[in-house]
mmCIF file of C-alpha atoms and ligand atoms in Angstrom:
data_model
loop_
_atom_site.group_PDB
_atom_site.id
_atom_site.type_symbol
_atom_site.label_atom_id
_atom_site.label_comp_id
_atom_site.label_asym_id
_atom_site.label_seq_id
_atom_site.Cartn_x
_atom_site.Cartn_y
_atom_site.Cartn_z
ATOM 1 C CA UNK A 1 0.000 0.000 0.000
ATOM 2 C CA UNK A 2 1.390 3.406 -0.927
ATOM 3 C CA UNK A 3 1.244 6.152 1.627
ATOM 4 C CA UNK A 4 0.684 9.769 0.675
ATOM 5 C CA UNK A 5 2.945 12.643 1.542
ATOM 6 C CA UNK A 6 2.419 14.757 4.640
ATOM 7 C CA UNK A 7 2.694 18.418 3.689
ATOM 8 C CA UNK A 8 4.903 20.266 6.169
ATOM 9 C CA UNK A 9 2.996 23.516 6.701
ATOM 10 C CA UNK A 10 5.161 24.367 9.681
ATOM 11 C CA UNK A 11 8.346 24.400 7.593
ATOM 12 C CA UNK A 12 6.645 26.254 4.719
ATOM 13 C CA UNK A 13 5.357 28.887 7.158
ATOM 14 C CA UNK A 14 8.817 29.301 8.726
ATOM 15 C CA UNK A 15 10.327 29.914 5.273
ATOM 16 C CA UNK A 16 7.585 32.435 4.472
ATOM 17 C CA UNK A 17 8.185 34.264 7.777
ATOM 18 C CA UNK A 18 11.916 34.444 6.952
ATOM 19 C CA UNK A 19 11.124 35.956 3.548
ATOM 20 C CA UNK A 20 8.767 38.448 5.204
ATOM 21 C CA UNK A 21 11.497 39.398 7.705
ATOM 22 C CA UNK A 22 13.883 40.103 4.782
ATOM 23 C CA UNK A 23 11.139 42.165 3.151
ATOM 24 C CA UNK A 24 10.582 44.092 6.383
ATOM 25 C CA UNK A 25 14.277 45.007 6.576
ATOM 26 C CA UNK A 26 14.224 46.215 2.952
ATOM 27 C CA UNK A 27 11.019 48.186 3.589
ATOM 28 C CA UNK A 28 12.451 49.831 6.718
ATOM 29 C CA UNK A 29 15.561 50.875 4.762
ATOM 30 C CA UNK A 30 13.388 52.519 2.082
ATOM 31 C CA UNK A 31 10.555 53.957 4.165
ATOM 32 C CA UNK A 32 12.513 54.850 7.303
ATOM 33 C CA UNK A 33 9.984 53.061 9.522
ATOM 34 C CA UNK A 34 8.755 49.572 10.338
ATOM 35 C CA UNK A 35 5.475 48.082 9.106
ATOM 36 C CA UNK A 36 2.919 48.101 11.953
ATOM 37 C CA UNK A 37 0.192 45.583 12.780
ATOM 38 C CA UNK A 38 -2.542 46.385 15.315
ATOM 39 C CA UNK A 39 -4.405 43.452 16.852
ATOM 40 C CA UNK A 40 -7.562 44.013 18.869
ATOM 41 C CA UNK A 41 -8.805 41.341 21.266
ATOM 42 C CA UNK A 42 -12.185 41.754 22.963
ATOM 43 C CA UNK A 43 -13.018 39.482 25.898
ATOM 44 C CA UNK A 44 -11.342 36.486 27.429
ATOM 45 C CA UNK A 45 -11.789 33.675 24.893
ATOM 46 C CA UNK A 46 -8.744 31.482 25.749
ATOM 47 C CA UNK A 47 -8.138 30.242 22.179
ATOM 48 C CA UNK A 48 -8.260 33.821 20.848
ATOM 49 C CA UNK A 49 -5.898 34.995 23.610
ATOM 50 C CA UNK A 50 -3.330 32.320 22.695
ATOM 51 C CA UNK A 51 -3.658 33.199 19.040
ATOM 52 C CA UNK A 52 -3.240 36.954 19.662
ATOM 53 C CA UNK A 53 -0.177 36.365 21.858
ATOM 54 C CA UNK A 54 1.425 34.281 19.176
ATOM 55 C CA UNK A 55 0.617 36.903 16.507
ATOM 56 C CA UNK A 56 2.258 39.592 18.648
ATOM 57 C CA UNK A 57 5.415 37.501 19.165
ATOM 58 C CA UNK A 58 5.767 36.647 15.476
ATOM 59 C CA UNK A 59 5.087 40.235 14.397
ATOM 60 C CA UNK A 60 8.016 41.414 16.534
ATOM 61 C CA UNK A 61 10.187 38.490 15.373
ATOM 62 C CA UNK A 62 9.601 39.572 11.758
ATOM 63 C CA UNK A 63 10.924 43.033 12.675
ATOM 64 C CA UNK A 64 7.537 44.751 12.592
ATOM 65 C CA UNK A 65 5.847 47.032 15.082
ATOM 66 C CA UNK A 66 3.103 45.295 17.088
ATOM 67 C CA UNK A 67 0.229 47.215 18.701
ATOM 68 C CA UNK A 68 -1.996 45.116 20.952
ATOM 69 C CA UNK A 69 -5.325 46.213 22.416
ATOM 70 C CA UNK A 70 -6.977 43.974 24.998
ATOM 71 C CA UNK A 71 -10.467 45.162 25.803
ATOM 72 C CA UNK A 72 -13.049 43.816 28.265
ATOM 73 C CA UNK A 73 -15.988 41.793 26.886
ATOM 74 C CA UNK A 74 -18.264 44.515 28.299
ATOM 75 C CA UNK A 75 -16.980 47.171 25.888
ATOM 76 C CA UNK A 76 -19.725 48.794 23.788
ATOM 77 C CA UNK A 77 -19.821 48.747 20.006
ATOM 78 C CA UNK A 78 -19.380 52.542 19.830
ATOM 79 C CA UNK A 79 -16.178 52.381 21.886
ATOM 80 C CA UNK A 80 -14.795 49.639 19.666
ATOM 81 C CA UNK A 81 -15.732 51.608 16.543
ATOM 82 C CA UNK A 82 -13.886 54.632 18.016
ATOM 83 C CA UNK A 83 -10.754 52.512 18.472
ATOM 84 C CA UNK A 84 -10.989 51.234 14.881
ATOM 85 C CA UNK A 85 -11.292 54.850 13.677
ATOM 86 C CA UNK A 86 -8.215 55.820 15.707
ATOM 87 C CA UNK A 87 -6.245 52.943 14.171
ATOM 88 C CA UNK A 88 -7.478 53.852 10.671
ATOM 89 C CA UNK A 89 -6.062 57.351 11.212
ATOM 90 C CA UNK A 90 -2.789 56.237 12.838
ATOM 91 C CA UNK A 91 0.078 56.432 10.323
ATOM 92 C CA UNK A 92 2.193 53.903 12.234
ATOM 93 C CA UNK A 93 -0.516 51.282 11.711
ATOM 94 C CA UNK A 94 -0.507 49.602 8.285
ATOM 95 C CA UNK A 95 -2.726 46.709 9.224
ATOM 96 C CA UNK A 96 -5.656 46.165 11.582
ATOM 97 C CA UNK A 97 -6.927 42.822 12.772
ATOM 98 C CA UNK A 98 -9.916 42.540 15.085
ATOM 99 C CA UNK A 99 -9.870 39.031 16.498
ATOM 100 C CA UNK A 100 -13.154 37.173 15.942
ATOM 101 C CA UNK A 101 -15.472 36.074 17.431
ATOM 102 C CA UNK A 102 -16.680 39.264 19.112
ATOM 103 C CA UNK A 103 -19.138 39.263 22.043
ATOM 104 C CA UNK A 104 -22.754 38.831 20.892
ATOM 105 C CA UNK A 105 -23.747 42.468 21.620
ATOM 106 C CA UNK A 106 -21.251 43.755 19.028
ATOM 107 C CA UNK A 107 -21.979 43.409 15.311
ATOM 108 C CA UNK A 108 -18.974 41.805 13.614
ATOM 109 C CA UNK A 109 -20.189 43.129 10.265
ATOM 110 C CA UNK A 110 -20.275 46.738 11.591
ATOM 111 C CA UNK A 111 -16.755 46.480 12.986
ATOM 112 C CA UNK A 112 -15.302 44.892 9.850
ATOM 113 C CA UNK A 113 -17.013 47.520 7.684
ATOM 114 C CA UNK A 114 -15.420 50.276 9.793
ATOM 115 C CA UNK A 115 -11.859 49.047 9.090
ATOM 116 C CA UNK A 116 -10.091 50.969 6.315
ATOM 117 C CA UNK A 117 -10.010 48.412 3.425
ATOM 118 C CA UNK A 118 -6.356 49.412 2.810
ATOM 119 C CA UNK A 119 -5.549 48.182 6.354
ATOM 120 C CA UNK A 120 -7.869 45.144 6.261
ATOM 121 C CA UNK A 121 -5.160 42.474 6.178
ATOM 122 C CA UNK A 122 -7.708 39.818 7.158
ATOM 123 C CA UNK A 123 -9.508 40.487 3.873
ATOM 124 C CA UNK A 124 -12.947 40.356 5.517
ATOM 125 C CA UNK A 125 -14.172 43.823 4.397
ATOM 126 C CA UNK A 126 -16.766 43.627 1.605
ATOM 127 C CA UNK A 127 -14.510 45.833 -0.550
ATOM 128 C CA UNK A 128 -11.799 43.172 -0.346
ATOM 129 C CA UNK A 129 -14.128 40.168 -0.679
ATOM 130 C CA UNK A 130 -15.830 41.925 -3.629
ATOM 131 C CA UNK A 131 -12.496 42.601 -5.273
ATOM 132 C CA UNK A 132 -11.472 38.966 -4.793
ATOM 133 C CA UNK A 133 -14.785 37.802 -6.296
ATOM 134 C CA UNK A 134 -14.350 40.075 -9.329
ATOM 135 C CA UNK A 135 -10.720 39.147 -9.937
ATOM 136 C CA UNK A 136 -9.184 42.412 -8.705
ATOM 137 C CA UNK A 137 -6.118 42.883 -6.512
ATOM 138 C CA UNK A 138 -7.323 42.492 -2.901
ATOM 139 C CA UNK A 139 -6.353 41.525 0.605
ATOM 140 C CA UNK A 140 -7.256 37.845 0.772
ATOM 141 C CA UNK A 141 -8.159 36.101 4.060
ATOM 142 C CA UNK A 142 -5.005 34.593 5.535
ATOM 143 C CA UNK A 143 -6.070 30.968 5.998
ATOM 144 C CA UNK A 144 -7.320 30.332 2.439
ATOM 145 C CA UNK A 145 -4.372 32.228 0.957
ATOM 146 C CA UNK A 146 -2.064 29.969 2.992
ATOM 147 C CA UNK A 147 -3.936 26.911 1.642
ATOM 148 C CA UNK A 148 -3.450 28.065 -1.970
ATOM 149 C CA UNK A 149 0.262 28.596 -1.331
ATOM 150 C CA UNK A 150 0.591 25.025 -0.032
ATOM 151 C CA UNK A 151 -1.403 23.641 -2.980
ATOM 152 C CA UNK A 152 0.658 25.502 -5.583
ATOM 153 C CA UNK A 153 3.860 24.409 -3.896
ATOM 154 C CA UNK A 154 2.685 20.795 -4.008
ATOM 155 C CA UNK A 155 0.933 20.655 -7.379
ATOM 156 C CA UNK A 156 2.315 23.568 -9.423
ATOM 157 C CA UNK A 157 -0.334 24.576 -11.972
ATOM 158 C CA UNK A 158 -3.836 23.920 -10.599
ATOM 159 C CA UNK A 159 -5.537 24.692 -13.907
ATOM 160 C CA UNK A 160 -8.382 22.326 -14.856
ATOM 161 C CA UNK A 161 -8.306 20.375 -11.594
ATOM 162 C CA UNK A 162 -11.564 19.445 -9.898
ATOM 163 C CA UNK A 163 -11.672 21.076 -6.447
ATOM 164 C CA UNK A 164 -14.223 20.506 -3.691
ATOM 165 C CA UNK A 165 -14.346 22.891 -0.740
ATOM 166 C CA UNK A 166 -16.351 21.551 2.191
ATOM 167 C CA UNK A 167 -17.610 24.551 4.187
ATOM 168 C CA UNK A 168 -18.937 27.920 3.005
ATOM 169 C CA UNK A 169 -17.929 30.392 5.721
ATOM 170 C CA UNK A 170 -16.899 33.923 4.746
ATOM 171 C CA UNK A 171 -13.571 33.369 6.506
ATOM 172 C CA UNK A 172 -12.474 30.126 4.859
ATOM 173 C CA UNK A 173 -14.836 28.287 2.511
ATOM 174 C CA UNK A 174 -16.027 31.081 0.201
ATOM 175 C CA UNK A 175 -12.667 32.870 -0.285
ATOM 176 C CA UNK A 176 -11.006 29.459 -0.718
ATOM 177 C CA UNK A 177 -13.419 28.666 -3.545
ATOM 178 C CA UNK A 178 -12.741 32.073 -5.158
ATOM 179 C CA UNK A 179 -8.989 31.488 -5.020
ATOM 180 C CA UNK A 180 -9.315 28.025 -6.575
ATOM 181 C CA UNK A 181 -11.510 29.498 -9.298
ATOM 182 C CA UNK A 182 -8.893 32.163 -9.946
ATOM 183 C CA UNK A 183 -6.404 29.294 -10.408
ATOM 184 C CA UNK A 184 -8.755 27.844 -13.069
ATOM 185 C CA UNK A 185 -9.987 24.895 -11.018
ATOM 186 C CA UNK A 186 -13.495 23.544 -11.495
ATOM 187 C CA UNK A 187 -14.907 24.332 -8.071
ATOM 188 C CA UNK A 188 -17.720 22.835 -6.011
ATOM 189 C CA UNK A 189 -18.650 24.236 -2.603
ATOM 190 C CA UNK A 190 -20.242 21.676 -0.280
ATOM 191 C CA UNK A 191 -21.986 22.470 3.020
ATOM 192 C CA UNK A 192 -24.329 21.048 5.612
ATOM 193 C CA UNK A 193 -27.181 20.683 3.110
ATOM 194 C CA UNK A 194 -25.104 18.928 0.468
ATOM 195 C CA UNK A 195 -26.569 15.558 -0.487
ATOM 196 C CA UNK A 196 -24.202 12.591 -0.634
ATOM 197 C CA UNK A 197 -21.088 14.473 0.473
ATOM 198 C CA UNK A 198 -18.999 11.309 0.090
ATOM 199 C CA UNK A 199 -19.568 11.133 -3.670
ATOM 200 C CA UNK A 200 -19.083 14.900 -4.108
ATOM 201 C CA UNK A 201 -15.719 14.687 -2.305
ATOM 202 C CA UNK A 202 -14.799 11.588 -4.344
ATOM 203 C CA UNK A 203 -14.841 13.667 -7.566
ATOM 204 C CA UNK A 204 -12.116 15.972 -6.343
ATOM 205 C CA UNK A 205 -8.450 16.219 -7.284
ATOM 206 C CA UNK A 206 -8.223 18.822 -4.504
ATOM 207 C CA UNK A 207 -10.253 18.571 -1.304
ATOM 208 C CA UNK A 208 -10.311 21.462 1.160
ATOM 209 C CA UNK A 209 -12.107 20.602 4.397
ATOM 210 C CA UNK A 210 -13.170 23.614 6.499
ATOM 211 C CA UNK A 211 -16.049 22.356 8.584
ATOM 212 C CA UNK A 212 -15.126 22.103 12.254
ATOM 213 C CA UNK A 213 -16.169 18.460 12.722
ATOM 214 C CA UNK A 214 -13.536 16.031 13.933
ATOM 215 C CA UNK A 215 -12.426 13.536 11.246
ATOM 216 C CA UNK A 216 -15.709 13.856 9.362
ATOM 217 C CA UNK A 217 -14.178 13.318 5.902
ATOM 218 C CA UNK A 218 -13.402 9.614 5.677
ATOM 219 C CA UNK A 219 -10.420 8.091 3.916
ATOM 220 C CA UNK A 220 -12.542 6.101 1.464
ATOM 221 C CA UNK A 221 -14.247 9.327 0.279
ATOM 222 C CA UNK A 222 -10.960 10.532 -1.183
ATOM 223 C CA UNK A 223 -10.204 9.862 -4.845
ATOM 224 C CA UNK A 224 -6.873 8.027 -5.191
ATOM 225 C CA UNK A 225 -4.117 10.558 -5.788
ATOM 226 C CA UNK A 226 -6.071 13.598 -4.571
ATOM 227 C CA UNK A 227 -4.436 16.357 -2.539
ATOM 228 C CA UNK A 228 -6.172 17.198 0.725
ATOM 229 C CA UNK A 229 -5.983 20.434 2.687
ATOM 230 C CA UNK A 230 -7.405 20.002 6.178
ATOM 231 C CA UNK A 231 -8.302 23.372 7.697
ATOM 232 C CA UNK A 232 -10.296 22.013 10.634
ATOM 233 C CA UNK A 233 -9.055 22.381 14.192
ATOM 234 C CA UNK A 234 -10.989 20.199 16.608
ATOM 235 C CA UNK A 235 -10.055 19.326 20.172
ATOM 236 C CA UNK A 236 -11.062 15.793 21.154
ATOM 237 C CA UNK A 237 -10.605 13.596 24.230
ATOM 238 C CA UNK A 238 -7.403 11.534 24.202
ATOM 239 C CA UNK A 239 -7.687 8.548 26.534
ATOM 240 C CA UNK A 240 -9.450 8.438 29.880
ATOM 241 C CA UNK A 241 -7.317 10.824 31.899
ATOM 242 C CA UNK A 242 -8.915 14.060 30.784
ATOM 243 C CA UNK A 243 -6.231 14.647 28.167
ATOM 244 C CA UNK A 244 -7.124 16.149 24.809
ATOM 245 C CA UNK A 245 -5.543 16.415 21.374
ATOM 246 C CA UNK A 246 -6.144 18.306 18.152
ATOM 247 C CA UNK A 247 -7.486 16.644 15.034
ATOM 248 C CA UNK A 248 -8.642 18.000 11.711
ATOM 249 C CA UNK A 249 -11.845 17.544 9.708
ATOM 250 C CA UNK A 250 -10.288 14.645 7.780
ATOM 251 C CA UNK A 251 -9.600 11.141 9.116
ATOM 252 C CA UNK A 252 -5.905 11.540 8.286
ATOM 253 C CA UNK A 253 -4.673 8.021 9.115
ATOM 254 C CA UNK A 254 -7.272 6.495 6.756
ATOM 255 C CA UNK A 255 -6.814 9.181 4.111
ATOM 256 C CA UNK A 256 -3.054 8.613 3.874
ATOM 257 C CA UNK A 257 -3.662 5.385 1.954
ATOM 258 C CA UNK A 258 -5.588 7.314 -0.726
ATOM 259 C CA UNK A 259 -4.000 10.749 -1.061
ATOM 260 C CA UNK A 260 -1.096 12.077 -3.051
ATOM 261 C CA UNK A 261 -0.524 14.557 -0.227
ATOM 262 C CA UNK A 262 -2.328 15.867 2.855
ATOM 263 C CA UNK A 263 -1.813 18.597 5.434
ATOM 264 C CA UNK A 264 -1.613 17.294 9.015
ATOM 265 C CA UNK A 265 -3.375 18.775 12.059
ATOM 266 C CA UNK A 266 -1.553 20.265 13.837
ATOM 267 C CA UNK A 267 1.356 21.454 11.690
ATOM 268 C CA UNK A 268 -0.393 21.949 8.343
ATOM 269 C CA UNK A 269 -2.618 24.934 7.602
ATOM 270 C CA UNK A 270 -2.516 26.341 11.166
ATOM 271 C CA UNK A 271 1.045 27.767 11.060
ATOM 272 C CA UNK A 272 0.362 29.285 7.622
ATOM 273 C CA UNK A 273 -2.323 31.659 8.901
ATOM 274 C CA UNK A 274 -0.021 33.904 10.952
ATOM 275 C CA UNK A 275 2.762 33.755 8.345
ATOM 276 C CA UNK A 276 0.301 34.998 5.700
ATOM 277 C CA UNK A 277 -0.959 37.690 8.082
ATOM 278 C CA UNK A 278 2.611 39.012 8.334
ATOM 279 C CA UNK A 279 2.931 38.807 4.558
ATOM 280 C CA UNK A 280 -0.307 40.774 4.086
ATOM 281 C CA UNK A 281 0.904 43.381 6.598
ATOM 282 C CA UNK A 282 4.143 43.849 4.669
ATOM 283 C CA UNK A 283 2.145 44.251 1.444
ATOM 284 C CA UNK A 284 -0.171 46.800 3.128
ATOM 285 C CA UNK A 285 2.842 48.813 4.302
ATOM 286 C CA UNK A 286 4.280 48.925 0.767
ATOM 287 C CA UNK A 287 0.989 49.994 -0.771
ATOM 288 C CA UNK A 288 0.471 52.714 1.858
ATOM 289 C CA UNK A 289 3.947 54.105 1.133
ATOM 290 C CA UNK A 290 3.342 53.971 -2.628
ATOM 291 C CA UNK A 291 6.112 51.379 -3.024
ATOM 292 C CA UNK A 292 5.821 48.458 -5.474
ATOM 293 C CA UNK A 293 4.350 45.310 -3.931
ATOM 294 C CA UNK A 294 7.113 42.974 -2.699
ATOM 295 C CA UNK A 295 7.592 39.968 -4.978
ATOM 296 C CA UNK A 296 8.271 36.320 -4.187
ATOM 297 C CA UNK A 297 5.933 36.161 -1.191
HETATM 298 P P1 LIG B 1 -17.898 27.767 10.270
HETATM 299 O O1 LIG B 1 -18.559 27.087 11.414
HETATM 300 O O2 LIG B 1 -18.101 29.215 10.044
HETATM 301 O O3 LIG B 1 -18.353 27.017 8.919
HETATM 302 C C1 LIG B 1 -18.431 25.632 8.864
HETATM 303 C C2 LIG B 1 -18.956 25.211 7.517
HETATM 304 O O4 LIG B 1 -19.044 23.790 7.513
HETATM 305 C C3 LIG B 1 -20.367 25.732 7.211
HETATM 306 O O5 LIG B 1 -20.411 26.238 5.905
HETATM 307 C C4 LIG B 1 -21.256 24.510 7.383
HETATM 308 O O6 LIG B 1 -22.341 24.466 6.491
HETATM 309 C C5 LIG B 1 -20.308 23.393 7.026
HETATM 310 N N1 LIG B 1 -20.746 22.144 7.638
HETATM 311 C C6 LIG B 1 -21.115 21.930 8.933
HETATM 312 N N2 LIG B 1 -21.471 20.647 9.097
HETATM 313 C C7 LIG B 1 -21.343 20.046 7.900
HETATM 314 C C8 LIG B 1 -21.590 18.729 7.445
HETATM 315 N N3 LIG B 1 -22.033 17.769 8.253
HETATM 316 N N4 LIG B 1 -21.342 18.462 6.151
HETATM 317 C C9 LIG B 1 -20.879 19.420 5.319
HETATM 318 N N5 LIG B 1 -20.630 20.690 5.702
HETATM 319 C C10 LIG B 1 -20.867 20.987 6.974
HETATM 320 O O7 LIG B 1 -16.371 27.400 10.386
HETATM 321 P P2 LIG B 1 -15.052 28.109 9.781
HETATM 322 O O8 LIG B 1 -15.098 28.121 8.312
HETATM 323 O O9 LIG B 1 -14.779 29.366 10.511
HETATM 324 O O10 LIG B 1 -13.954 27.061 10.284
HETATM 325 C C11 LIG B 1 -13.962 25.710 9.836
HETATM 326 C C12 LIG B 1 -12.889 24.953 10.585
HETATM 327 O O11 LIG B 1 -11.621 25.504 10.256
HETATM 328 C C13 LIG B 1 -12.984 25.015 12.105
HETATM 329 O O12 LIG B 1 -12.523 23.774 12.632
HETATM 330 C C14 LIG B 1 -12.009 26.110 12.475
HETATM 331 O O13 LIG B 1 -11.484 25.939 13.778
HETATM 332 C C15 LIG B 1 -10.944 25.894 11.436
HETATM 333 N N6 LIG B 1 -10.168 27.103 11.145
HETATM 334 C C16 LIG B 1 -8.811 26.988 11.127
HETATM 335 C C17 LIG B 1 -8.025 28.058 10.848
HETATM 336 C C18 LIG B 1 -6.549 27.867 10.806
HETATM 337 O O14 LIG B 1 -5.803 28.802 10.974
HETATM 338 N N7 LIG B 1 -6.060 26.674 10.524
HETATM 339 C C19 LIG B 1 -8.583 29.393 10.613
HETATM 340 C C20 LIG B 1 -10.028 29.395 10.549
HETATM 341 C C21 LIG B 1 -10.781 28.283 10.833
HETATM 342 P P3 LIG B 1 -23.591 25.494 6.565
HETATM 343 O O15 LIG B 1 -23.075 26.774 5.973
HETATM 344 O O16 LIG B 1 -24.613 24.834 5.721
HETATM 345 O O17 LIG B 1 -23.953 25.612 8.008
#
């Protein structure tokens, strides 16, 4: 039995961060300042807090300026909008990321809409999602952009390949499908109402799973030789002693017998997200200074 390749997202992300750090040094030499990323965290969600801490550390490690704002869950929408306005107007800030989810009393759509699209390195603003959908230059959400980078590194030209994206969120599924379409794939988006998901997935040369259900995509669903990108991050019980571990949306051990290549969880797509965020921040800084977009990233 042949076993597919495990795609090393961790190593790819480390290389990308190194390239970004080189780009930051070149930018600082030209612009006389560092690129700046502002991250706003509202509330105490532990996963978000870990993620924001790690973003801050990697932003500094890349040689950028990091601005962190930790606000109580009780903050009102108006106050948060005021902070976004301040960051929009702050010349040291090239990029703004408001960590989602926000508390229920704050409209995520209102906050995202308030971010200057030129600083929207998460690519969630309708101006950026609209540009992506119409084939214009845009900030693209970090996770799907990281997935496309891994796919192109593995497969080269994606043109004509059959791609199935499972999940249709604005953060992952929909932009992922747009990016695959832009690479000339034939794209299907599956979701919770899709009938016979197994046979839909079985058509695909490229499967992207972004669902949030532990090991839902079974090995036998995968067409032999397909490449699988597993975006899911699910924490499950590991043994009887209260331990837990992370798994993806794909049953990786089973899938390995079918795939050409697959991203593991952890160590696949996860590390790419922050690396791409730093890349998008560097791009934002160049565009704001009227410098040509850095190449090779
Ligand atoms: P959402 O919950 O926003 O979307 C999940 C999608 O999966 C929905 O479109 C939903 O369909 C679909 N879905 C749910 N159940 C099924 C089912 N039984 N069959 C088919 N489709 C189904 O999640 P996100 O897109 O935000 O995240 C998806 C996963 O990716 C999560 O595990 C998340 O933790 C992870 N993630 C990882 C990141 C990383 O950096 N690696 C970044 C972002 C997310 P419907 O629309 O019909 O409800």
